[in-house]
PDB file of C-alpha atoms and ligand atoms in Angstrom:
ATOM      1  CA  MET A   1      32.743  47.762  97.490  1.00  0.00           C
ATOM      2  CA  LYS A   2      33.875  45.795  95.265  1.00  0.00           C
ATOM      3  CA  LYS A   3      37.739  46.142  94.664  1.00  0.00           C
ATOM      4  CA  ASN A   4      39.713  44.356  92.608  1.00  0.00           C
ATOM      5  CA  PHE A   5      42.593  42.391  93.819  1.00  0.00           C
ATOM      6  CA  ILE A   6      46.117  42.335  91.991  1.00  0.00           C
ATOM      7  CA  VAL A   7      48.461  40.594  93.098  1.00  0.00           C
ATOM      8  CA  ALA A   8      52.659  41.114  91.449  1.00  0.00           C
ATOM      9  CA  ASN A   9      54.492  37.970  91.554  1.00  0.00           C
ATOM     10  CA  TRP A  10      57.948  38.581  90.904  1.00  0.00           C
ATOM     11  CA  LYS A  11      58.991  35.240  90.720  1.00  0.00           C
ATOM     12  CA  LEU A  12      63.257  35.061  90.504  1.00  0.00           C
ATOM     13  CA  ASN A  13      64.092  38.379  89.582  1.00  0.00           C
ATOM     14  CA  GLY A  14      64.918  41.828  90.412  1.00  0.00           C
ATOM     15  CA  ASN A  15      67.586  42.945  92.891  1.00  0.00           C
ATOM     16  CA  ILE A  16      68.034  46.208  95.688  1.00  0.00           C
ATOM     17  CA  GLN A  17      68.165  48.482  92.727  1.00  0.00           C
ATOM     18  CA  THR A  18      65.388  47.453  90.483  1.00  0.00           C
ATOM     19  CA  ILE A  19      63.274  46.627  93.392  1.00  0.00           C
ATOM     20  CA  SER A  20      64.284  50.052  95.003  1.00  0.00           C
ATOM     21  CA  ASN A  21      63.222  52.311  91.648  1.00  0.00           C
ATOM     22  CA  PHE A  22      60.179  50.173  90.909  1.00  0.00           C
ATOM     23  CA  LEU A  23      59.015  50.960  94.086  1.00  0.00           C
ATOM     24  CA  ASN A  24      60.033  54.732  94.936  1.00  0.00           C
ATOM     25  CA  HIS A  25      58.346  54.906  90.830  1.00  0.00           C
ATOM     26  CA  LEU A  26      55.158  53.213  92.453  1.00  0.00           C
ATOM     27  CA  ARG A  27      54.509  55.379  95.394  1.00  0.00           C
ATOM     28  CA  LEU A  28      54.521  58.361  93.032  1.00  0.00           C
ATOM     29  CA  LYS A  29      51.176  57.309  91.646  1.00  0.00           C
ATOM     30  CA  ILE A  30      49.518  54.369  94.020  1.00  0.00           C
ATOM     31  CA  SER A  31      47.699  56.710  95.758  1.00  0.00           C
ATOM     32  CA  LEU A  32      45.509  57.369  92.571  1.00  0.00           C
ATOM     33  CA  TYR A  33      44.863  53.490  92.039  1.00  0.00           C
ATOM     34  CA  LEU A  34      44.015  51.851  95.573  1.00  0.00           C
ATOM     35  CA  GLN A  35      40.452  53.622  95.438  1.00  0.00           C
ATOM     36  CA  ASN A  36      38.987  49.820  93.346  1.00  0.00           C
ATOM     37  CA  ASN A  37      42.486  47.610  93.905  1.00  0.00           C
ATOM     38  CA  THR A  38      43.760  46.020  96.539  1.00  0.00           C
ATOM     39  CA  VAL A  39      47.841  45.297  95.099  1.00  0.00           C
ATOM     40  CA  VAL A  40      49.867  43.175  96.816  1.00  0.00           C
ATOM     41  CA  ILE A  41      54.037  43.118  95.852  1.00  0.00           C
ATOM     42  CA  ALA A  42      55.217  39.276  96.290  1.00  0.00           C
ATOM     43  CA  PRO A  43      58.993  39.603  95.703  1.00  0.00           C
ATOM     44  CA  SER A  44      61.154  36.713  96.287  1.00  0.00           C
ATOM     45  CA  THR A  45      62.136  35.702  99.578  1.00  0.00           C
ATOM     46  CA  ILE A  46      65.099  37.508 100.351  1.00  0.00           C
ATOM     47  CA  TYR A  47      63.524  40.625  99.676  1.00  0.00           C
ATOM     48  CA  LEU A  48      60.078  40.281 101.318  1.00  0.00           C
ATOM     49  CA  GLU A  49      61.564  42.674 104.159  1.00  0.00           C
ATOM     50  CA  ARG A  50      62.906  45.372 102.277  1.00  0.00           C
ATOM     51  CA  VAL A  51      59.828  45.617 100.034  1.00  0.00           C
ATOM     52  CA  TYR A  52      57.493  45.831 103.340  1.00  0.00           C
ATOM     53  CA  ASN A  53      59.685  48.597 104.150  1.00  0.00           C
ATOM     54  CA  TYR A  54      58.715  51.061 101.645  1.00  0.00           C
ATOM     55  CA  ILE A  55      55.817  49.448 101.584  1.00  0.00           C
ATOM     56  CA  LYS A  56      54.041  49.375 104.344  1.00  0.00           C
ATOM     57  CA  ASP A  57      52.767  53.285 104.736  1.00  0.00           C
ATOM     58  CA  MET A  58      51.733  52.975 100.721  1.00  0.00           C
ATOM     59  CA  ASN A  59      48.803  51.414 101.924  1.00  0.00           C
ATOM     60  CA  ILE A  60      49.092  47.763  99.619  1.00  0.00           C
ATOM     61  CA  PHE A  61      50.421  44.861 101.246  1.00  0.00           C
ATOM     62  CA  LEU A  62      52.955  41.864 100.494  1.00  0.00           C
ATOM     63  CA  GLY A  63      52.819  39.089  99.911  1.00  0.00           C
ATOM     64  CA  ALA A  64      55.565  36.059  99.680  1.00  0.00           C
ATOM     65  CA  GLN A  65      55.107  33.806  96.775  1.00  0.00           C
ATOM     66  CA  ASN A  66      56.105  30.368  99.049  1.00  0.00           C
ATOM     67  CA  VAL A  67      55.994  28.663 102.536  1.00  0.00           C
ATOM     68  CA  ASP A  68      57.271  25.882 104.365  1.00  0.00           C
ATOM     69  CA  ILE A  69      54.992  23.081 106.150  1.00  0.00           C
ATOM     70  CA  ASN A  70      57.381  23.203 109.055  1.00  0.00           C
ATOM     71  CA  THR A  71      57.123  26.075 111.745  1.00  0.00           C
ATOM     72  CA  GLN A  72      60.820  25.746 112.896  1.00  0.00           C
ATOM     73  CA  GLY A  73      63.660  22.870 112.740  1.00  0.00           C
ATOM     74  CA  ALA A  74      66.065  21.702 110.678  1.00  0.00           C
ATOM     75  CA  PHE A  75      64.835  22.156 107.326  1.00  0.00           C
ATOM     76  CA  THR A  76      67.915  23.729 105.831  1.00  0.00           C
ATOM     77  CA  GLY A  77      66.997  26.786 103.484  1.00  0.00           C
ATOM     78  CA  GLU A  78      63.245  26.714 103.869  1.00  0.00           C
ATOM     79  CA  THR A  79      60.821  30.083 104.867  1.00  0.00           C
ATOM     80  CA  SER A  80      58.434  29.614 107.623  1.00  0.00           C
ATOM     81  CA  ILE A  81      54.809  30.483 108.227  1.00  0.00           C
ATOM     82  CA  LEU A  82      55.722  32.282 111.365  1.00  0.00           C
ATOM     83  CA  MET A  83      58.640  34.191 109.896  1.00  0.00           C
ATOM     84  CA  LEU A  84      57.175  35.799 107.210  1.00  0.00           C
ATOM     85  CA  LYS A  85      53.687  36.610 109.909  1.00  0.00           C
ATOM     86  CA  ASP A  86      56.978  38.329 111.975  1.00  0.00           C
ATOM     87  CA  ILE A  87      57.946  40.619 109.204  1.00  0.00           C
ATOM     88  CA  GLY A  88      55.677  41.958 107.603  1.00  0.00           C
ATOM     89  CA  ALA A  89      53.767  39.367 105.331  1.00  0.00           C
ATOM     90  CA  LYS A  90      49.311  38.990 104.722  1.00  0.00           C
ATOM     91  CA  TYR A  91      49.289  37.009 101.667  1.00  0.00           C
ATOM     92  CA  VAL A  92      51.258  33.200 101.137  1.00  0.00           C
ATOM     93  CA  ILE A  93      50.692  32.212  97.305  1.00  0.00           C
ATOM     94  CA  VAL A  94      50.560  28.441  97.447  1.00  0.00           C
ATOM     95  CA  GLY A  95      50.346  25.790  94.658  1.00  0.00           C
ATOM     96  CA  HIS A  96      52.216  28.077  91.941  1.00  0.00           C
ATOM     97  CA  SER A  97      52.104  25.815  88.748  1.00  0.00           C
ATOM     98  CA  GLU A  98      55.935  26.121  88.457  1.00  0.00           C
ATOM     99  CA  ARG A  99      55.733  25.368  92.445  1.00  0.00           C
ATOM    100  CA  ARG A 100      53.619  21.570  91.532  1.00  0.00           C
ATOM    101  CA  PHE A 101      56.401  21.279  88.489  1.00  0.00           C
ATOM    102  CA  LEU A 102      58.974  22.422  88.953  1.00  0.00           C
ATOM    103  CA  HIS A 103      59.355  21.602  92.739  1.00  0.00           C
ATOM    104  CA  ASN A 104      56.938  18.491  92.565  1.00  0.00           C
ATOM    105  CA  GLU A 105      54.387  19.793  94.823  1.00  0.00           C
ATOM    106  CA  ASN A 106      51.180  17.664  94.865  1.00  0.00           C
ATOM    107  CA  ASN A 107      47.959  18.515  95.800  1.00  0.00           C
ATOM    108  CA  GLU A 108      47.934  17.329  99.417  1.00  0.00           C
ATOM    109  CA  LEU A 109      51.379  19.032 100.092  1.00  0.00           C
ATOM    110  CA  ILE A 110      49.811  22.632  98.314  1.00  0.00           C
ATOM    111  CA  SER A 111      46.557  21.925 101.210  1.00  0.00           C
ATOM    112  CA  LYS A 112      48.781  21.543 104.264  1.00  0.00           C
ATOM    113  CA  LYS A 113      50.610  24.771 102.942  1.00  0.00           C
ATOM    114  CA  PHE A 114      47.094  26.876 103.091  1.00  0.00           C
ATOM    115  CA  GLY A 115      45.606  25.321 105.892  1.00  0.00           C
ATOM    116  CA  LEU A 116      49.016  26.242 107.693  1.00  0.00           C
ATOM    117  CA  VAL A 117      48.742  29.990 105.899  1.00  0.00           C
ATOM    118  CA  LYS A 118      44.953  29.994 107.326  1.00  0.00           C
ATOM    119  CA  SER A 119      46.307  28.620 110.723  1.00  0.00           C
ATOM    120  CA  LEU A 120      48.353  31.820 111.311  1.00  0.00           C
ATOM    121  CA  ASN A 121      45.368  34.303 110.468  1.00  0.00           C
ATOM    122  CA  LEU A 122      47.661  35.064 106.933  1.00  0.00           C
ATOM    123  CA  ILE A 123      45.188  34.613 103.561  1.00  0.00           C
ATOM    124  CA  PRO A 124      46.505  32.146 100.860  1.00  0.00           C
ATOM    125  CA  ILE A 125      46.241  32.671  97.069  1.00  0.00           C
ATOM    126  CA  LEU A 126      46.179  28.678  95.806  1.00  0.00           C
ATOM    127  CA  CYS A 127      46.494  28.672  92.383  1.00  0.00           C
ATOM    128  CA  ILE A 128      44.406  26.204  90.756  1.00  0.00           C
ATOM    129  CA  GLY A 129      44.322  25.451  86.075  1.00  0.00           C
ATOM    130  CA  GLU A 130      45.200  22.669  84.139  1.00  0.00           C
ATOM    131  CA  THR A 131      47.651  22.168  81.350  1.00  0.00           C
ATOM    132  CA  GLU A 132      47.392  22.177  77.831  1.00  0.00           C
ATOM    133  CA  THR A 133      46.793  18.567  77.155  1.00  0.00           C
ATOM    134  CA  GLN A 134      44.136  18.683  79.961  1.00  0.00           C
ATOM    135  CA  LYS A 135      42.572  21.022  78.075  1.00  0.00           C
ATOM    136  CA  LYS A 136      42.563  20.130  75.161  1.00  0.00           C
ATOM    137  CA  LYS A 137      40.632  16.511  76.588  1.00  0.00           C
ATOM    138  CA  ASN A 138      38.250  18.565  78.097  1.00  0.00           C
ATOM    139  CA  LYS A 139      39.835  17.755  81.523  1.00  0.00           C
ATOM    140  CA  THR A 140      39.312  21.179  83.012  1.00  0.00           C
ATOM    141  CA  LYS A 141      36.227  20.713  85.347  1.00  0.00           C
ATOM    142  CA  GLU A 142      37.640  17.622  86.503  1.00  0.00           C
ATOM    143  CA  ILE A 143      41.515  18.740  87.598  1.00  0.00           C
ATOM    144  CA  LEU A 144      40.090  22.007  88.952  1.00  0.00           C
ATOM    145  CA  THR A 145      37.458  20.223  91.341  1.00  0.00           C
ATOM    146  CA  ASN A 146      40.884  17.501  92.198  1.00  0.00           C
ATOM    147  CA  GLN A 147      42.229  20.704  92.890  1.00  0.00           C
ATOM    148  CA  LEU A 148      39.517  22.087  95.055  1.00  0.00           C
ATOM    149  CA  ASN A 149      38.486  18.766  96.958  1.00  0.00           C
ATOM    150  CA  VAL A 150      41.189  18.137  98.398  1.00  0.00           C
ATOM    151  CA  ILE A 151      41.405  21.686 100.193  1.00  0.00           C
ATOM    152  CA  PHE A 152      37.458  20.833 101.043  1.00  0.00           C
ATOM    153  CA  GLN A 153      38.321  16.912 102.737  1.00  0.00           C
ATOM    154  CA  ASP A 154      41.022  18.628 104.725  1.00  0.00           C
ATOM    155  CA  PHE A 155      39.700  21.457 105.788  1.00  0.00           C
ATOM    156  CA  GLY A 156      35.833  21.578 105.961  1.00  0.00           C
ATOM    157  CA  GLU A 157      32.849  23.469 103.464  1.00  0.00           C
ATOM    158  CA  LYS A 158      34.547  26.651 105.418  1.00  0.00           C
ATOM    159  CA  ALA A 159      37.641  26.055 103.788  1.00  0.00           C
ATOM    160  CA  PHE A 160      37.372  29.271 101.163  1.00  0.00           C
ATOM    161  CA  ILE A 161      36.613  31.959 103.915  1.00  0.00           C
ATOM    162  CA  ASN A 162      39.041  34.278 104.004  1.00  0.00           C
ATOM    163  CA  SER A 163      40.837  33.096 101.582  1.00  0.00           C
ATOM    164  CA  ILE A 164      41.820  33.940  97.363  1.00  0.00           C
ATOM    165  CA  ILE A 165      41.833  31.631  94.571  1.00  0.00           C
ATOM    166  CA  ALA A 166      44.096  32.619  91.252  1.00  0.00           C
ATOM    167  CA  TYR A 167      43.012  30.976  88.022  1.00  0.00           C
ATOM    168  CA  GLU A 168      46.240  29.943  86.106  1.00  0.00           C
ATOM    169  CA  PRO A 169      45.684  27.735  82.990  1.00  0.00           C
ATOM    170  CA  ILE A 170      49.144  27.000  83.086  1.00  0.00           C
ATOM    171  CA  TRP A 171      49.460  27.501  78.976  1.00  0.00           C
ATOM    172  CA  SER A 172      48.859  30.968  79.433  1.00  0.00           C
ATOM    173  CA  ILE A 173      51.704  31.288  82.490  1.00  0.00           C
ATOM    174  CA  GLY A 174      54.765  32.925  80.648  1.00  0.00           C
ATOM    175  CA  THR A 175      53.889  32.030  77.436  1.00  0.00           C
ATOM    176  CA  GLY A 176      52.550  35.806  75.685  1.00  0.00           C
ATOM    177  CA  ILE A 177      49.499  33.220  74.472  1.00  0.00           C
ATOM    178  CA  SER A 178      46.772  35.046  77.542  1.00  0.00           C
ATOM    179  CA  ALA A 179      43.791  32.967  78.098  1.00  0.00           C
ATOM    180  CA  ASP A 180      39.861  34.113  75.792  1.00  0.00           C
ATOM    181  CA  PRO A 181      38.660  36.371  78.797  1.00  0.00           C
ATOM    182  CA  ILE A 182      34.652  34.697  78.297  1.00  0.00           C
ATOM    183  CA  TYR A 183      36.652  31.238  78.785  1.00  0.00           C
ATOM    184  CA  VAL A 184      38.200  32.139  81.862  1.00  0.00           C
ATOM    185  CA  GLN A 185      34.817  34.722  82.613  1.00  0.00           C
ATOM    186  CA  SER A 186      32.807  30.669  81.991  1.00  0.00           C
ATOM    187  CA  ILE A 187      36.004  28.867  84.247  1.00  0.00           C
ATOM    188  CA  HIS A 188      35.524  31.266  86.879  1.00  0.00           C
ATOM    189  CA  LYS A 189      31.366  30.719  87.703  1.00  0.00           C
ATOM    190  CA  PHE A 190      32.615  27.281  87.318  1.00  0.00           C
ATOM    191  CA  ILE A 191      33.976  27.696  89.916  1.00  0.00           C
ATOM    192  CA  LYS A 192      32.600  30.418  92.312  1.00  0.00           C
ATOM    193  CA  ASP A 193      29.546  27.726  91.390  1.00  0.00           C
ATOM    194  CA  TYR A 194      31.736  24.912  92.991  1.00  0.00           C
ATOM    195  CA  ILE A 195      32.512  26.481  96.145  1.00  0.00           C
ATOM    196  CA  ASN A 196      28.721  27.909  96.377  1.00  0.00           C
ATOM    197  CA  LYS A 197      27.735  23.854  96.613  1.00  0.00           C
ATOM    198  CA  TYR A 198      28.960  23.793 100.009  1.00  0.00           C
ATOM    199  CA  ASN A 199      28.770  27.070 101.162  1.00  0.00           C
ATOM    200  CA  SER A 200      26.163  29.415  99.853  1.00  0.00           C
ATOM    201  CA  SER A 201      26.377  31.941 102.455  1.00  0.00           C
ATOM    202  CA  ASP A 202      29.552  33.623 101.940  1.00  0.00           C
ATOM    203  CA  ILE A 203      29.550  33.456  97.487  1.00  0.00           C
ATOM    204  CA  GLU A 204      29.523  37.419  97.654  1.00  0.00           C
ATOM    205  CA  LYS A 205      33.098  36.808  98.875  1.00  0.00           C
ATOM    206  CA  ILE A 206      34.959  34.900  97.008  1.00  0.00           C
ATOM    207  CA  ILE A 207      37.422  36.522  95.038  1.00  0.00           C
ATOM    208  CA  VAL A 208      39.275  34.726  91.947  1.00  0.00           C
ATOM    209  CA  GLN A 209      41.404  36.648  90.260  1.00  0.00           C
ATOM    210  CA  TYR A 210      43.526  35.208  86.700  1.00  0.00           C
ATOM    211  CA  GLY A 211      47.107  34.972  85.598  1.00  0.00           C
ATOM    212  CA  GLY A 212      48.910  33.961  82.556  1.00  0.00           C
ATOM    213  CA  SER A 213      50.726  36.284  80.219  1.00  0.00           C
ATOM    214  CA  VAL A 214      48.470  38.900  81.595  1.00  0.00           C
ATOM    215  CA  ASN A 215      49.756  42.644  80.126  1.00  0.00           C
ATOM    216  CA  SER A 216      48.085  45.944  79.964  1.00  0.00           C
ATOM    217  CA  LYS A 217      46.599  44.914  76.275  1.00  0.00           C
ATOM    218  CA  ASN A 218      44.489  42.853  77.592  1.00  0.00           C
ATOM    219  CA  ALA A 219      44.057  43.260  81.406  1.00  0.00           C
ATOM    220  CA  LYS A 220      41.165  45.377  80.517  1.00  0.00           C
ATOM    221  CA  ASN A 221      38.924  42.045  78.333  1.00  0.00           C
ATOM    222  CA  PHE A 222      39.513  40.235  81.719  1.00  0.00           C
ATOM    223  CA  LEU A 223      38.164  42.464  84.266  1.00  0.00           C
ATOM    224  CA  GLU A 224      35.049  43.327  82.224  1.00  0.00           C
ATOM    225  CA  GLN A 225      33.924  39.391  83.351  1.00  0.00           C
ATOM    226  CA  PRO A 226      31.579  39.555  86.402  1.00  0.00           C
ATOM    227  CA  ASP A 227      33.682  36.944  87.875  1.00  0.00           C
ATOM    228  CA  ILE A 228      37.176  37.748  87.203  1.00  0.00           C
ATOM    229  CA  ASP A 229      37.551  39.503  90.775  1.00  0.00           C
ATOM    230  CA  GLY A 230      41.675  40.208  89.979  1.00  0.00           C
ATOM    231  CA  LEU A 231      44.455  39.754  88.338  1.00  0.00           C
ATOM    232  CA  LEU A 232      47.773  38.051  89.047  1.00  0.00           C
ATOM    233  CA  ILE A 233      50.373  39.230  87.481  1.00  0.00           C
ATOM    234  CA  GLY A 234      53.665  37.612  86.406  1.00  0.00           C
ATOM    235  CA  SER A 235      56.283  39.172  83.524  1.00  0.00           C
ATOM    236  CA  ALA A 236      54.243  42.601  83.079  1.00  0.00           C
ATOM    237  CA  SER A 237      55.188  43.569  87.403  1.00  0.00           C
ATOM    238  CA  LEU A 238      58.233  44.012  86.468  1.00  0.00           C
ATOM    239  CA  MET A 239      58.063  47.218  85.425  1.00  0.00           C
ATOM    240  CA  TYR A 240      56.246  50.215  87.098  1.00  0.00           C
ATOM    241  CA  GLU A 241      55.050  51.749  83.964  1.00  0.00           C
ATOM    242  CA  GLU A 242      53.348  48.187  82.717  1.00  0.00           C
ATOM    243  CA  PHE A 243      51.485  46.981  86.391  1.00  0.00           C
ATOM    244  CA  LEU A 244      50.512  51.666  86.917  1.00  0.00           C
ATOM    245  CA  LYS A 245      49.261  50.944  83.827  1.00  0.00           C
ATOM    246  CA  ILE A 246      47.159  47.637  84.430  1.00  0.00           C
ATOM    247  CA  LEU A 247      45.887  49.732  88.208  1.00  0.00           C
ATOM    248  CA  LYS A 248      45.760  52.095  86.106  1.00  0.00           C
ATOM    249  CA  ILE A 249      43.079  50.210  84.067  1.00  0.00           C
ATOM    250  CA  SER A 250      41.115  48.345  86.713  1.00  0.00           C
ATOM    251  CA  ASN A 251      40.940  51.475  89.153  1.00  0.00           C
ATOM    252  CA  ASP A 252      38.663  52.392  86.410  1.00  0.00           C
ATOM    253  CA  ILE A 253      37.047  49.518  84.765  1.00  0.00           C
ATOM    254  CA  LEU A 254      35.181  49.823  89.277  1.00  0.00           C
ATOM    255  CA  CYS A 255      34.565  53.233  88.782  1.00  0.00           C
ATOM    256  CA  LYS A 256      32.024  53.286  85.724  1.00  0.00           C
TER     257      LYS A 256
HETATM  258  C1  LIG B   1      52.553  34.017  87.068  1.00  0.00           C
HETATM  259  O1  LIG B   1      53.828  34.163  87.409  1.00  0.00           O
HETATM  260  O2  LIG B   1      51.631  33.288  87.874  1.00  0.00           O
HETATM  261  C2  LIG B   1      51.902  34.645  85.948  1.00  0.00           C
HETATM  262  C3  LIG B   1      51.052  34.398  85.525  1.00  0.00           C
HETATM  263  O3  LIG B   1      52.888  34.944  84.958  1.00  0.00           O
HETATM  264  P1  LIG B   1      52.363  36.043  84.011  1.00  0.00           P
HETATM  265  O4  LIG B   1      52.274  37.139  83.935  1.00  0.00           O
HETATM  266  O5  LIG B   1      54.593  36.100  82.937  1.00  0.00           O
HETATM  267  O6  LIG B   1      52.142  35.045  82.978  1.00  0.00           O
END
């Protein structure tokens, strides 16, 4: 049965008190909304284990926001995939636009991270998306296929099995300007068809979620689209009331 895949990306936010408060409130209601949702919380690295200890009996999953391409050694300040696996992470976001732009991560580096996550049987959430200028120049599809092709080249036609794709138009992340759900639907269909060309047998299993200024007011419009399989949520995932509202909306849509 289809479930929506909902990820809370907390970015560089939160502290011990706010995280405890959020998760205590989530605990009270979460079981009501898990029938049709797979829920992932991705806190900042320093709080990963703390969050895991809260959520491990709640049927929700731990995600990391980033990983290094090295697994151990003299790499000061980095986090290894072995460590993420060791402390209970199941998902790792790779290629978030904030990492692409603020930390100069290119498609090749992101592909390495993608492969590394999969090699340890964790699940990468690959973020892809176009800038505003690229959209205006009608280059969206070209940019997305470039971002996908690097992964195909490195890992072959079955590269996207057991992975998630997050379509995040960069102009809509953290701006309060969400994309038009009909536009997003068409892009998700394009992404699925593109992957399907290589790997038709597994198309049903490909999860493409949308991210970009999602909140409880617009979530329904996205989730009603047939090829939007979930949401990657930044700001709105920091407030438990708002996050729970989105989970309820998502759950109810699939109950119909
Ligand atoms: C994100 O962090 O990927 C994101 C979509 O953020 P926001 O929901 O704040 O736009």
